[in-house]
Structure formats: structure tokens, C-alpha cells
Amino acid sequence: MRYAITVLAATVLLSACQHAPPPAAPAPPRTPAAIQLAASIDAYKSLVAQQIMAANGAYTFSGSLPPMLPAIVVLDLSVGPDGELKSVHVHRSRDSEASAAALAAVRRVPTRFPPAAHLMHSRARTFDFSETFLFNEQYRFQLRTLSGPQ
């Protein structure tokens, strides 16, 4: 019994002498597993449109477009070389409610868009393009880039 107490005391003393492991390095910031570079302007617009649709599931509709669209909004987007949205504004619209919904949809995207540097002119600071929002009667939208021919 005395031997067991001695072994236990020695174990406690030895464990107290051990150095604590160094603190773990902070985790690197989360980044997408793979950054997808678009091969063309159309491919880039498709990637951006997919991000907008993914961030706005509650505000979109699928299926065929109605014969008469109650609202169409064209937005001009400017994206930096790293995919950061630099500006967005309404290029054309006749419906202020639909314009506000389209602007909000773009701003709802939680991450940067894909990098655009490889698509930019050599001295350009932004990559500029437009996207058309097609609204139904419930003010849900599809994006022209993804909707296909009518």
C-alpha cells in the first residue's frame, strides 16, 4: 500500500513538472477551397449570377418566365481585381420597388465574387459588367444570365 502511495505521489509530481504544449497557432482565415477563375466574361457573369441566386433563395423563382414580366431591372456592377464589389447602381428600371430589391440582392451576397483581374484591361481598376433582373408578379426574380432563352 505504501508503495502505491509513493508511486502515485511520484506520478503527480512528474506530471506537474511537464511543460504545457505551446498554444496552437491561430487558424488561418477561411477561404474557399478552390478559387474558380472564369475563362471568359460570360463564364464570369455566370459565376456571379450563381452567387447572387444562392444568397437570395427566398427572393427568387425558378421555371419558365411569365409571358409578361412586370419589372425588369438592369444593374451595373463594378468588381475589383480580387472580386470585391466596388459599386452597384441601377442602369435601367421603371419600377423603384424592383430596383431596390435588385440592389439588395447583390448586397446580400456574403462573400467576394470570383477574382476578375485576369479579365480586366491592363490599366483598369475595376471589371465592369451588367446583370438583368427579371421579376414576376410576386417580385421574385431570375437573372438573365442564368434564365436561358425565352
XYZ file of C-alpha atoms in Angstrom, residues 51-137:
87
model
C -23.632 33.559 -56.139
C -26.432 36.124 -56.244
C -29.072 33.426 -56.681
C -27.568 31.287 -53.883
C -27.656 34.233 -51.458
C -31.260 35.090 -52.323
C -33.168 31.810 -52.390
C -36.210 33.317 -50.679
C -36.420 36.072 -53.310
C -36.071 34.038 -56.495
C -38.285 31.873 -58.655
C -37.466 29.000 -60.985
C -39.046 27.597 -64.075
C -40.152 29.365 -67.191
C -40.528 33.110 -67.273
C -44.038 34.556 -67.401
C -45.122 35.906 -70.808
C -45.269 39.440 -69.407
C -42.656 40.488 -66.879
C -43.980 43.148 -64.509
C -40.483 44.548 -63.881
C -37.040 44.357 -65.450
C -34.025 45.945 -63.771
C -30.565 46.274 -65.274
C -27.764 46.815 -62.758
C -24.205 47.926 -63.488
C -21.662 46.204 -61.239
C -18.000 47.107 -60.715
C -15.779 44.453 -59.184
C -12.157 44.849 -58.079
C -9.369 42.533 -59.213
C -9.823 40.410 -56.065
C -13.593 40.065 -56.512
C -14.628 42.780 -54.058
C -17.815 44.582 -55.089
C -16.754 48.204 -55.599
C -20.077 49.629 -56.744
C -23.517 48.704 -57.971
C -26.153 51.010 -59.379
C -29.324 50.883 -61.432
C -28.687 51.308 -65.135
C -32.293 50.945 -66.250
C -35.609 50.400 -64.497
C -39.164 51.698 -64.457
C -40.021 50.267 -61.048
C -38.433 51.639 -57.882
C -39.535 48.666 -55.749
C -37.914 46.207 -58.150
C -34.784 48.396 -58.320
C -34.453 48.360 -54.544
C -34.951 44.568 -54.491
C -32.262 44.036 -57.143
C -29.748 46.258 -55.341
C -30.459 44.487 -52.045
C -29.993 41.092 -53.715
C -26.481 41.964 -54.876
C -25.533 43.394 -51.490
C -26.858 40.247 -49.758
C -24.023 38.125 -51.200
C -21.903 37.327 -48.112
C -18.559 36.786 -49.844
C -16.474 38.349 -52.541
C -17.189 37.497 -56.122
C -14.602 35.453 -58.044
C -11.348 37.272 -58.839
C -11.622 39.334 -62.001
C -8.053 40.571 -62.527
C -7.430 38.258 -65.481
C -10.470 39.702 -67.303
C -9.562 43.354 -66.743
C -7.831 45.668 -69.175
C -4.236 46.375 -68.183
C -4.875 49.807 -66.643
C -8.408 49.219 -65.376
C -9.108 49.388 -61.661
C -12.414 47.539 -61.871
C -14.125 44.962 -64.017
C -17.476 46.415 -65.081
C -20.468 44.448 -66.330
C -24.252 44.428 -66.130
C -26.844 41.934 -64.921
C -30.549 41.923 -65.696
C -33.097 41.012 -63.038
C -36.385 39.608 -64.369
C -39.235 39.932 -61.870
C -42.519 38.040 -61.694
C -45.804 39.253 -60.164
